[in-house]
Amino acid sequence: MISVDHLSLSIHGTPILRDVSFAMQPGRTFGLVGESGSGKSMTALALMQLLPEGFQTSGTASLDGINLLDRPEAEMCALRGNELGMIFQEPMTALNPVRRIGDQVAETLCIHGAAPRRDALKMARQKLDRVGLPQIALDRYPHELSGGQRQRVCIATAIALRPRLLIADEPTTALDVTTQAQILDLLRGLVEEEDMALLLITHDLAVVADMADHVAVMKAGGIVEQGTTHDVLSQQTHPYTRALFEASDHQPRRSTPDMDTGGEALLRVTNTTRHYPGPRIGLFRRGAPVRAVDGVSLGLQTGESLGLVGESGCGKSTLTRAILGLDPIQGGDIRALGYAVSPHMPRENRAGIQVVFQDPYGSFNPRWTVEHLVAEPYHLLPEAPQRDERRTQVAQALEAVGLQSSDMDKYPHEFSGGQRQRIAIARALITHPKILVLDEAVSALDVRVRAQILDLLADLQARMGLSYLFISHDLTVVRAITDRVLVMQAGKIVEEGPTRRVFEAPDHPYTRALLAAAPRLPDYARKD
Amino acid sequence: MLRYILGRLVSLSLSLIVASLVIFTVIEVIPGDPAAFMLGLNADDSTVAALRADLGLDGSRAECYVAWITGMVQGDFGTSYTYRVPVADLVADRLWVSLPLAVLSLILSTLIAFPIGLIAAANRGRAADYGIMGGTQLGIAVPNFWFAMLLVLVFAVNLHWFNAGGFPGWGTPIMALKSLVLPSIALALPQAAILARVMRSALIETLAQDYMRTARAKGLSRRQAVLRHALRNALIPVLTIIGLQFSFLLAGAIIIENVFFLPGLGRLIFQGITQRDLVVVESVTMLLVFAVIVVTFLVDIAYAIADPRLRRRG
């Protein structure tokens, strides 16, 4: 029995959590949902007592009567990994890259004195078998494993001593849908068999609906609503909960596109192949080349919104780079707006096709003003507007994406994630392109912000007659914003068709598997 | 792993060949005649011609290069013009001073740098960190010969624990080692200051990694997490600096060698340059390049031992 009672937390005097109370039962899953910054992770770290420096807590968080908040550090060390296990969002970086996975699992056992090293390795073997990695040898290093496999190793380390409470902080957010489904299955099985309590932290309402018995919705450091998952999801008493649900299922209003289907495609990719040199085998020999994009053809019509979905490693990013003329192709042909696309294409031809990436912060120079950032693509134009004209143009672009013209003298760190994505869109629009490539453009955003950006994209498309190539692993988003969709697997397009048809009656087994794996909100949670 | 080592070996051998070509070209091809250069402005033509024959310069450039390389491979470094003895003998004597000095300094600087880098990183932003950072700043700013003089003043002049300079030879190993103590401390201090700062920043970066949080969630204490998980990951940048420092210590100790009257490689090359003994300069430079490449190779292997991700690459 784990109960959190009036937990409040401040870090260096800044309040982070206020009056958080909830209770968990063994063998049950408790979901904690909310947007980024709502305090979900901090609640978990408070239970683990792994908070950043300068924290101050009040209230209690008790595990079978022991208040975790006032235990001395040495006692917490004995509890962590033993009674309390935790796994994190980024399996790619959660394991020590220079140590064998067997040792990392066994370490949990050794550190708590559960077994000497040799026996610990044997037990680590059993634990890895339990989490579905019977084929992975103990002496492998993390970099030799996929993301899903690494998350399984993390789970094995966390459950090695059968903790009473397992905390999973966005455990599947960085994973593909099919891998996500497998990891969630594994967690569900562990909760039942080991009779532990699972605290599942996620921003994804569908995941929580699928997994949790009880759920609490967090906002700005406090719980706004909690109850059984069914009650919370079906009643949606609190307006914030309702807003989250509406946003997560948001359909932007799109005018029926005024597509010029008969004419020549704006962007035409014909039988394109892109391969990388294979791995080295000897000093002078290499393996067979990796065919990242293998004979792909597609066409994007004026005013159309075309989706490209697929899991990581399927070749969608490689294809995107080829379409943007950043990488050479080894076969086939790409033409955009009547020009041949290649890394050597003249700059002004690049002005007609612009891109928005997932992480706007990473693609902004933090020392540039917004004006400088938004006006950057002007270097593509032979006669770029100067000074006042440039400022007017930047102001117009910012207003078009719902920002103020006065924002142009600020720096990127002064904006929120959603606003930064608006800046990235303004930057893409400044050269008046015909085609916008949106590469996971809304994937890092919270649901409500994502809904706003999708509305903005729909609005811009209607006003400016833009064509979108929308690349994403997120099926819900692709469904909401595209007219046609392509499904990519292992470098090939395996299915193509109108979005509605592909989602409702998929032909290809891979598309069916993807759709089946994607967590969906249960019908009782739909208000309409 | 074997493939990685072979790959490094091939690429370093290529660097060695390129370096030998550069050294050969710089010294022998430009500018003008090395024999005339060695003998000065007033030498008469017959003397120059004699020296040219003596130096083996009377062939085509390619022949000279091949002769030089094959000679060196066989241990024949040519004959010093000023000393009139084989360069190989000169170098061997000096190497027995410079190599122990460099190794000793390196061990010392590593022994100093690791703990203080670790302490600074673990206490980031606290008094210990500021103190150590200030101290290392001073260590970098103050030239090593100043330390050398200070050491001589304290330990030789006042306390009489060590001799102020000179090298008795390895006939009495204890005395030889003793005469290297003060110079190696003087050399090690600034190196340790640099190394400690690298160690600190590498550790701080490692401490912020996700796997450190995983380690803590497993139940490791802060100290255990640092020692078991952070240290080895922080080692890679530190190894790079250690490799660079060793190369520097081998030949860069000229000033310290002068302060302590040690007959080392640095002094040899310095004398070679001032006396226009190009045979010595050329051969010693080549030898140093060779040493640097050997050290680089060792560092590369150390990388692969520290980081399994490198073992797969060619």
Short mmCIF file of N, CA, C and O in Angstrom, two decimals, chain A residues 45-153:
data_model
loop_
_atom_site.label_atom_id
_atom_site.label_comp_id
_atom_site.label_asym_id
_atom_site.label_seq_id
_atom_site.Cartn_x
_atom_site.Cartn_y
_atom_site.Cartn_z
N LEU A 45 9.91 11.52 -8.82
CA LEU A 45 11.24 11.71 -8.25
C LEU A 45 11.17 11.99 -6.75
O LEU A 45 12.08 11.65 -6.00
N ALA A 46 10.07 12.62 -6.32
CA ALA A 46 9.90 12.85 -4.88
C ALA A 46 9.75 11.53 -4.16
O ALA A 46 10.31 11.32 -3.08
N LEU A 47 8.98 10.58 -4.75
CA LEU A 47 8.83 9.26 -4.13
C LEU A 47 10.19 8.56 -4.05
O LEU A 47 10.48 7.87 -3.08
N MET A 48 11.01 8.74 -5.08
CA MET A 48 12.33 8.10 -5.10
C MET A 48 13.34 8.89 -4.28
O MET A 48 14.45 8.42 -4.07
N GLN A 49 12.98 10.11 -3.90
CA GLN A 49 13.93 11.02 -3.24
C GLN A 49 15.17 11.24 -4.12
O GLN A 49 16.30 11.21 -3.64
N LEU A 50 14.92 11.41 -5.40
CA LEU A 50 16.01 11.72 -6.34
C LEU A 50 15.77 13.12 -6.93
O LEU A 50 15.92 13.33 -8.12
N LEU A 51 15.41 14.04 -6.07
CA LEU A 51 15.05 15.37 -6.54
C LEU A 51 16.29 16.22 -6.78
O LEU A 51 17.36 15.95 -6.24
N PRO A 52 16.16 17.25 -7.63
CA PRO A 52 17.28 18.16 -7.84
C PRO A 52 17.67 18.87 -6.55
O PRO A 52 16.90 18.89 -5.59
N GLU A 53 18.86 19.46 -6.57
CA GLU A 53 19.34 20.13 -5.35
C GLU A 53 18.44 21.30 -4.98
O GLU A 53 17.81 21.90 -5.84
N GLY A 54 18.40 21.59 -3.70
CA GLY A 54 17.66 22.75 -3.22
C GLY A 54 16.17 22.49 -3.08
O GLY A 54 15.38 23.41 -3.11
N PHE A 55 15.77 21.23 -2.93
CA PHE A 55 14.34 20.95 -2.83
C PHE A 55 13.89 20.95 -1.38
O PHE A 55 14.69 20.79 -0.45
N GLN A 56 12.59 21.16 -1.23
CA GLN A 56 11.99 21.11 0.09
C GLN A 56 10.62 20.47 -0.05
O GLN A 56 9.85 20.85 -0.93
N THR A 57 10.36 19.44 0.76
CA THR A 57 9.06 18.77 0.63
C THR A 57 8.28 18.91 1.92
O THR A 57 8.85 19.07 3.00
N SER A 58 6.97 18.81 1.79
CA SER A 58 6.12 18.67 2.98
C SER A 58 5.05 17.64 2.66
O SER A 58 4.88 17.26 1.50
N GLY A 59 4.33 17.20 3.67
CA GLY A 59 3.37 16.12 3.48
C GLY A 59 4.06 14.78 3.66
O GLY A 59 5.20 14.73 4.13
N THR A 60 3.39 13.69 3.26
CA THR A 60 4.00 12.38 3.40
C THR A 60 3.82 11.58 2.12
O THR A 60 2.92 11.83 1.33
N ALA A 61 4.73 10.63 1.94
CA ALA A 61 4.59 9.64 0.87
C ALA A 61 5.01 8.34 1.52
O ALA A 61 6.19 8.14 1.79
N SER A 62 4.05 7.49 1.84
CA SER A 62 4.44 6.34 2.64
C SER A 62 4.28 5.04 1.89
O SER A 62 3.35 4.84 1.11
N LEU A 63 5.25 4.17 2.14
CA LEU A 63 5.27 2.83 1.59
C LEU A 63 5.13 1.89 2.78
O LEU A 63 6.05 1.79 3.60
N ASP A 64 3.97 1.27 2.90
CA ASP A 64 3.69 0.40 4.06
C ASP A 64 4.02 1.08 5.38
O ASP A 64 4.69 0.51 6.24
N GLY A 65 3.61 2.31 5.50
CA GLY A 65 3.81 3.02 6.75
C GLY A 65 5.13 3.74 6.92
O GLY A 65 5.30 4.51 7.84
N ILE A 66 6.09 3.50 6.03
CA ILE A 66 7.36 4.21 6.13
C ILE A 66 7.25 5.49 5.30
O ILE A 66 6.95 5.42 4.10
N ASN A 67 7.47 6.62 5.92
CA ASN A 67 7.41 7.87 5.16
C ASN A 67 8.71 8.07 4.39
O ASN A 67 9.78 8.27 4.96
N LEU A 68 8.61 7.99 3.06
CA LEU A 68 9.80 8.09 2.21
C LEU A 68 10.43 9.48 2.25
O LEU A 68 11.60 9.65 1.96
N LEU A 69 9.64 10.48 2.62
CA LEU A 69 10.13 11.85 2.52
C LEU A 69 11.10 12.21 3.63
O LEU A 69 11.87 13.14 3.49
N ASP A 70 11.05 11.48 4.77
CA ASP A 70 11.98 11.88 5.84
C ASP A 70 13.02 10.80 6.14
O ASP A 70 13.66 10.82 7.19
N ARG A 71 13.17 9.83 5.22
CA ARG A 71 14.22 8.82 5.43
C ARG A 71 15.58 9.44 5.16
O ARG A 71 15.73 10.24 4.23
N PRO A 72 16.60 9.05 5.93
CA PRO A 72 17.95 9.50 5.59
C PRO A 72 18.41 8.84 4.29
O PRO A 72 17.91 7.78 3.91
N GLU A 73 19.39 9.48 3.63
CA GLU A 73 19.85 9.04 2.31
C GLU A 73 20.28 7.57 2.30
O GLU A 73 19.94 6.83 1.38
N ALA A 74 20.99 7.13 3.33
CA ALA A 74 21.47 5.74 3.35
C ALA A 74 20.30 4.76 3.32
O ALA A 74 20.34 3.75 2.62
N GLU A 75 19.24 5.10 4.03
CA GLU A 75 18.08 4.22 4.05
C GLU A 75 17.36 4.22 2.71
O GLU A 75 16.86 3.19 2.25
N MET A 76 17.34 5.41 2.07
CA MET A 76 16.72 5.50 0.74
C MET A 76 17.50 4.65 -0.26
O MET A 76 16.91 4.02 -1.13
N CYS A 77 18.84 4.65 -0.15
CA CYS A 77 19.66 3.83 -1.06
C CYS A 77 19.27 2.37 -0.94
O CYS A 77 19.23 1.63 -1.92
N ALA A 78 18.97 1.95 0.30
CA ALA A 78 18.59 0.56 0.51
C ALA A 78 17.20 0.27 -0.06
O ALA A 78 16.90 -0.85 -0.46
N LEU A 79 16.35 1.30 -0.10
CA LEU A 79 14.99 1.11 -0.62
C LEU A 79 14.94 1.16 -2.14
O LEU A 79 14.25 0.38 -2.79
N ARG A 80 15.71 2.10 -2.70
CA ARG A 80 15.72 2.25 -4.16
C ARG A 80 16.30 0.99 -4.80
O ARG A 80 17.34 0.51 -4.38
N GLY A 81 15.62 0.50 -5.81
CA GLY A 81 16.09 -0.70 -6.49
C GLY A 81 15.64 -1.95 -5.79
O GLY A 81 15.60 -3.01 -6.38
N ASN A 82 15.30 -1.81 -4.53
CA ASN A 82 14.86 -2.95 -3.74
C ASN A 82 13.34 -2.95 -3.59
O ASN A 82 12.65 -3.84 -4.06
N GLU A 83 12.83 -1.91 -2.96
CA GLU A 83 11.38 -1.77 -2.79
C GLU A 83 10.78 -0.85 -3.84
O GLU A 83 9.60 -0.92 -4.15
N LEU A 84 11.62 0.06 -4.36
CA LEU A 84 11.16 1.04 -5.35
C LEU A 84 12.00 0.88 -6.61
O LEU A 84 13.21 1.00 -6.57
N GLY A 85 11.35 0.60 -7.72
CA GLY A 85 12.08 0.53 -8.99
C GLY A 85 11.60 1.64 -9.91
O GLY A 85 10.46 2.09 -9.78
N MET A 86 12.49 2.09 -10.81
CA MET A 86 12.02 3.15 -11.71
C MET A 86 12.64 2.98 -13.08
O MET A 86 13.82 2.66 -13.22
N ILE A 87 11.83 3.20 -14.12
CA ILE A 87 12.36 3.24 -15.48
C ILE A 87 11.98 4.57 -16.11
O ILE A 87 11.02 5.23 -15.70
N PHE A 88 12.77 4.96 -17.11
CA PHE A 88 12.66 6.32 -17.63
C PHE A 88 12.29 6.33 -19.11
O PHE A 88 12.20 5.30 -19.77
N GLN A 89 12.15 7.56 -19.61
CA GLN A 89 11.66 7.73 -20.98
C GLN A 89 12.66 7.30 -22.05
O GLN A 89 12.28 6.70 -23.03
N GLU A 90 13.93 7.65 -21.86
CA GLU A 90 14.88 7.48 -22.96
C GLU A 90 15.70 6.21 -22.79
O GLU A 90 16.78 6.23 -22.21
N PRO A 91 15.22 5.08 -23.32
CA PRO A 91 16.01 3.85 -23.15
C PRO A 91 17.36 3.94 -23.85
O PRO A 91 18.29 3.24 -23.47
N MET A 92 17.47 4.81 -24.86
CA MET A 92 18.73 4.88 -25.60
C MET A 92 19.87 5.36 -24.71
O MET A 92 21.02 5.02 -24.93
N THR A 93 19.55 6.20 -23.71
CA THR A 93 20.62 6.77 -22.90
C THR A 93 20.54 6.33 -21.44
O THR A 93 21.35 6.76 -20.63
N ALA A 94 19.58 5.47 -21.13
CA ALA A 94 19.38 5.13 -19.72
C ALA A 94 20.35 4.07 -19.22
O ALA A 94 20.43 3.82 -18.03
N LEU A 95 21.07 3.43 -20.15
CA LEU A 95 22.03 2.41 -19.73
C LEU A 95 23.44 2.93 -19.93
O LEU A 95 23.71 3.68 -20.87
N ASN A 96 24.33 2.49 -19.06
CA ASN A 96 25.73 2.90 -19.16
C ASN A 96 26.34 2.26 -20.41
O ASN A 96 26.39 1.05 -20.52
N PRO A 97 26.82 3.10 -21.36
CA PRO A 97 27.28 2.55 -22.63
C PRO A 97 28.53 1.68 -22.54
O PRO A 97 28.81 0.92 -23.46
N VAL A 98 29.30 1.80 -21.47
CA VAL A 98 30.56 1.06 -21.42
C VAL A 98 30.49 -0.19 -20.55
O VAL A 98 31.51 -0.81 -20.30
N ARG A 99 29.29 -0.55 -20.09
CA ARG A 99 29.21 -1.77 -19.29
C ARG A 99 28.23 -2.77 -19.90
O ARG A 99 27.24 -2.39 -20.50
N ARG A 100 28.54 -4.04 -19.73
CA ARG A 100 27.72 -5.10 -20.31
C ARG A 100 26.34 -5.10 -19.66
O ARG A 100 26.22 -4.81 -18.47
N ILE A 101 25.32 -5.47 -20.45
CA ILE A 101 23.96 -5.40 -19.91
C ILE A 101 23.78 -6.37 -18.74
O ILE A 101 23.08 -6.06 -17.78
N GLY A 102 24.41 -7.53 -18.83
CA GLY A 102 24.29 -8.50 -17.74
C GLY A 102 24.77 -7.90 -16.42
O GLY A 102 24.13 -8.03 -15.38
N ASP A 103 25.91 -7.21 -16.50
CA ASP A 103 26.46 -6.59 -15.29
C ASP A 103 25.53 -5.51 -14.76
O ASP A 103 25.40 -5.32 -13.55
N GLN A 104 24.89 -4.80 -15.69
CA GLN A 104 24.02 -3.71 -15.24
C GLN A 104 22.78 -4.24 -14.55
O GLN A 104 22.28 -3.64 -13.60
N VAL A 105 22.26 -5.38 -15.04
CA VAL A 105 21.11 -5.98 -14.35
C VAL A 105 21.57 -6.58 -13.02
O VAL A 105 20.94 -6.39 -11.98
N ALA A 106 22.72 -7.26 -13.08
CA ALA A 106 23.22 -7.92 -11.87
C ALA A 106 23.57 -6.91 -10.78
O ALA A 106 23.52 -7.22 -9.59
N GLU A 107 23.92 -5.69 -11.20
CA GLU A 107 24.33 -4.69 -10.21
C GLU A 107 23.24 -4.43 -9.18
O GLU A 107 23.52 -4.29 -7.99
N THR A 108 21.99 -4.39 -9.64
CA THR A 108 20.89 -4.18 -8.71
C THR A 108 20.92 -5.26 -7.62
O THR A 108 20.70 -4.97 -6.44
N LEU A 109 21.19 -6.51 -8.04
CA LEU A 109 21.20 -7.61 -7.09
C LEU A 109 22.40 -7.51 -6.15
O LEU A 109 22.28 -7.71 -4.94
N CYS A 110 23.58 -7.20 -6.72
CA CYS A 110 24.80 -7.14 -5.90
C CYS A 110 24.72 -6.02 -4.88
O CYS A 110 25.07 -6.20 -3.71
N ILE A 111 24.26 -4.86 -5.34
CA ILE A 111 24.33 -3.68 -4.50
C ILE A 111 23.46 -3.85 -3.26
O ILE A 111 23.77 -3.30 -2.20
N HIS A 112 22.40 -4.62 -3.39
CA HIS A 112 21.54 -4.82 -2.24
C HIS A 112 21.88 -6.12 -1.49
O HIS A 112 21.10 -6.57 -0.66
N GLY A 113 23.01 -6.69 -1.87
CA GLY A 113 23.47 -7.88 -1.15
C GLY A 113 22.60 -9.10 -1.37
O GLY A 113 22.61 -10.04 -0.58
N ALA A 114 21.83 -9.10 -2.47
CA ALA A 114 20.93 -10.22 -2.70
C ALA A 114 21.68 -11.46 -3.18
O ALA A 114 21.23 -12.57 -3.02
N ALA A 115 22.83 -11.23 -3.81
CA ALA A 115 23.57 -12.37 -4.34
C ALA A 115 25.01 -11.95 -4.63
O ALA A 115 25.25 -10.80 -4.96
N PRO A 116 25.96 -12.90 -4.49
CA PRO A 116 27.31 -12.60 -4.95
C PRO A 116 27.33 -12.52 -6.48
O PRO A 116 26.40 -12.97 -7.13
N ARG A 117 28.41 -12.00 -7.03
CA ARG A 117 28.43 -11.64 -8.45
C ARG A 117 28.05 -12.80 -9.38
O ARG A 117 27.24 -12.64 -10.28
N ARG A 118 28.63 -13.98 -9.14
CA ARG A 118 28.36 -15.08 -10.07
C ARG A 118 26.88 -15.47 -10.08
O ARG A 118 26.27 -15.59 -11.14
N ASP A 119 26.31 -15.60 -8.88
CA ASP A 119 24.89 -15.93 -8.81
C ASP A 119 24.05 -14.79 -9.37
O ASP A 119 23.01 -15.02 -9.99
N ALA A 120 24.51 -13.56 -9.14
CA ALA A 120 23.77 -12.41 -9.61
C ALA A 120 23.66 -12.45 -11.13
O ALA A 120 22.60 -12.13 -11.70
N LEU A 121 24.75 -12.89 -11.80
CA LEU A 121 24.69 -12.98 -13.26
C LEU A 121 23.69 -14.05 -13.69
O LEU A 121 22.97 -13.87 -14.67
N LYS A 122 23.63 -15.14 -12.95
CA LYS A 122 22.64 -16.18 -13.29
C LYS A 122 21.23 -15.63 -13.13
O LYS A 122 20.35 -15.86 -13.96
N MET A 123 21.04 -14.88 -12.03
CA MET A 123 19.71 -14.31 -11.82
C MET A 123 19.40 -13.25 -12.87
O MET A 123 18.26 -13.12 -13.31
N ALA A 124 20.44 -12.51 -13.28
CA ALA A 124 20.24 -11.51 -14.32
C ALA A 124 19.75 -12.18 -15.60
O ALA A 124 18.88 -11.67 -16.31
N ARG A 125 20.31 -13.36 -15.88
CA ARG A 125 19.88 -14.14 -17.05
C ARG A 125 18.38 -14.43 -16.96
O ARG A 125 17.62 -14.23 -17.90
N GLN A 126 17.95 -14.88 -15.76
CA GLN A 126 16.53 -15.18 -15.59
C GLN A 126 15.67 -13.93 -15.78
O GLN A 126 14.60 -13.98 -16.38
N LYS A 127 16.17 -12.81 -15.24
CA LYS A 127 15.38 -11.57 -15.33
C LYS A 127 15.27 -11.13 -16.79
O LYS A 127 14.21 -10.69 -17.23
N LEU A 128 16.37 -11.26 -17.54
CA LEU A 128 16.32 -10.87 -18.95
C LEU A 128 15.39 -11.80 -19.73
O LEU A 128 14.68 -11.36 -20.63
N ASP A 129 15.38 -13.08 -19.36
CA ASP A 129 14.42 -14.00 -19.98
C ASP A 129 12.99 -13.54 -19.67
O ASP A 129 12.13 -13.53 -20.55
N ARG A 130 12.79 -13.14 -18.42
CA ARG A 130 11.46 -12.74 -17.98
C ARG A 130 10.94 -11.53 -18.77
O ARG A 130 9.76 -11.43 -19.05
N VAL A 131 11.82 -10.59 -19.10
CA VAL A 131 11.37 -9.39 -19.81
C VAL A 131 11.40 -9.59 -21.32
O VAL A 131 11.28 -8.64 -22.09
N GLY A 132 11.56 -10.83 -21.74
CA GLY A 132 11.44 -11.12 -23.17
C GLY A 132 12.71 -10.96 -23.96
O GLY A 132 12.67 -10.64 -25.15
N LEU A 133 13.86 -11.14 -23.33
CA LEU A 133 15.12 -11.06 -24.06
C LEU A 133 15.93 -12.36 -23.93
O LEU A 133 17.12 -12.32 -23.65
N PRO A 134 15.29 -13.52 -24.13
CA PRO A 134 16.05 -14.76 -23.93
C PRO A 134 17.20 -14.90 -24.93
O PRO A 134 18.18 -15.58 -24.66
N GLN A 135 17.08 -14.22 -26.07
CA GLN A 135 18.10 -14.41 -27.11
C GLN A 135 19.29 -13.47 -26.95
O GLN A 135 20.27 -13.57 -27.68
N ILE A 136 19.21 -12.54 -25.98
CA ILE A 136 20.27 -11.55 -25.84
C ILE A 136 21.27 -12.01 -24.78
O ILE A 136 20.92 -12.21 -23.63
N ALA A 137 22.53 -12.16 -25.19
CA ALA A 137 23.56 -12.64 -24.27
C ALA A 137 23.89 -11.57 -23.23
O ALA A 137 23.74 -10.37 -23.48
N LEU A 138 24.34 -12.03 -22.07
CA LEU A 138 24.64 -11.11 -20.96
C LEU A 138 25.80 -10.17 -21.28
O LEU A 138 25.90 -9.09 -20.71
N ASP A 139 26.68 -10.60 -22.20
CA ASP A 139 27.88 -9.77 -22.42
C ASP A 139 27.71 -8.79 -23.57
O ASP A 139 28.68 -8.24 -24.08
N ARG A 140 26.47 -8.55 -23.98
CA ARG A 140 26.24 -7.53 -25.01
C ARG A 140 26.31 -6.15 -24.36
O ARG A 140 26.05 -5.98 -23.18
N TYR A 141 26.66 -5.18 -25.20
CA TYR A 141 26.67 -3.79 -24.72
C TYR A 141 25.40 -3.09 -25.20
O TYR A 141 24.83 -3.47 -26.22
N PRO A 142 24.98 -2.04 -24.47
CA PRO A 142 23.72 -1.38 -24.83
C PRO A 142 23.65 -0.94 -26.30
O PRO A 142 22.59 -1.05 -26.91
N HIS A 143 24.77 -0.48 -26.88
CA HIS A 143 24.68 0.03 -28.25
C HIS A 143 24.38 -1.07 -29.26
O HIS A 143 24.08 -0.78 -30.41
N GLU A 144 24.48 -2.31 -28.84
CA GLU A 144 24.18 -3.40 -29.77
C GLU A 144 22.69 -3.77 -29.76
O GLU A 144 22.28 -4.68 -30.47
N LEU A 145 21.91 -3.06 -28.94
CA LEU A 145 20.49 -3.38 -28.78
C LEU A 145 19.62 -2.28 -29.34
O LEU A 145 20.03 -1.12 -29.39
N SER A 146 18.39 -2.65 -29.74
CA SER A 146 17.44 -1.65 -30.21
C SER A 146 16.83 -0.91 -29.02
O SER A 146 17.01 -1.32 -27.87
N GLY A 147 16.09 0.17 -29.31
CA GLY A 147 15.47 0.95 -28.24
C GLY A 147 14.53 0.12 -27.38
O GLY A 147 14.56 0.20 -26.15
N GLY A 148 13.72 -0.70 -28.02
CA GLY A 148 12.77 -1.54 -27.28
C GLY A 148 13.50 -2.55 -26.41
O GLY A 148 13.13 -2.77 -25.25
N GLN A 149 14.58 -3.13 -26.96
CA GLN A 149 15.36 -4.10 -26.18
C GLN A 149 16.02 -3.42 -24.99
O GLN A 149 16.06 -3.97 -23.88
N ARG A 150 16.51 -2.19 -25.20
CA ARG A 150 17.15 -1.48 -24.08
C ARG A 150 16.14 -1.18 -22.99
O ARG A 150 16.45 -1.28 -21.80
N GLN A 151 14.90 -0.81 -23.41
CA GLN A 151 13.90 -0.53 -22.38
C GLN A 151 13.59 -1.81 -21.59
O GLN A 151 13.40 -1.77 -20.39
N ARG A 152 13.64 -2.96 -22.27
CA ARG A 152 13.43 -4.22 -21.55
C ARG A 152 14.56 -4.46 -20.54
O ARG A 152 14.32 -4.95 -19.43
N VAL A 153 15.78 -4.13 -20.94
CA VAL A 153 16.90 -4.28 -19.99
C VAL A 153 16.67 -3.38 -18.78
O VAL A 153 16.86 -3.80 -17.63
#
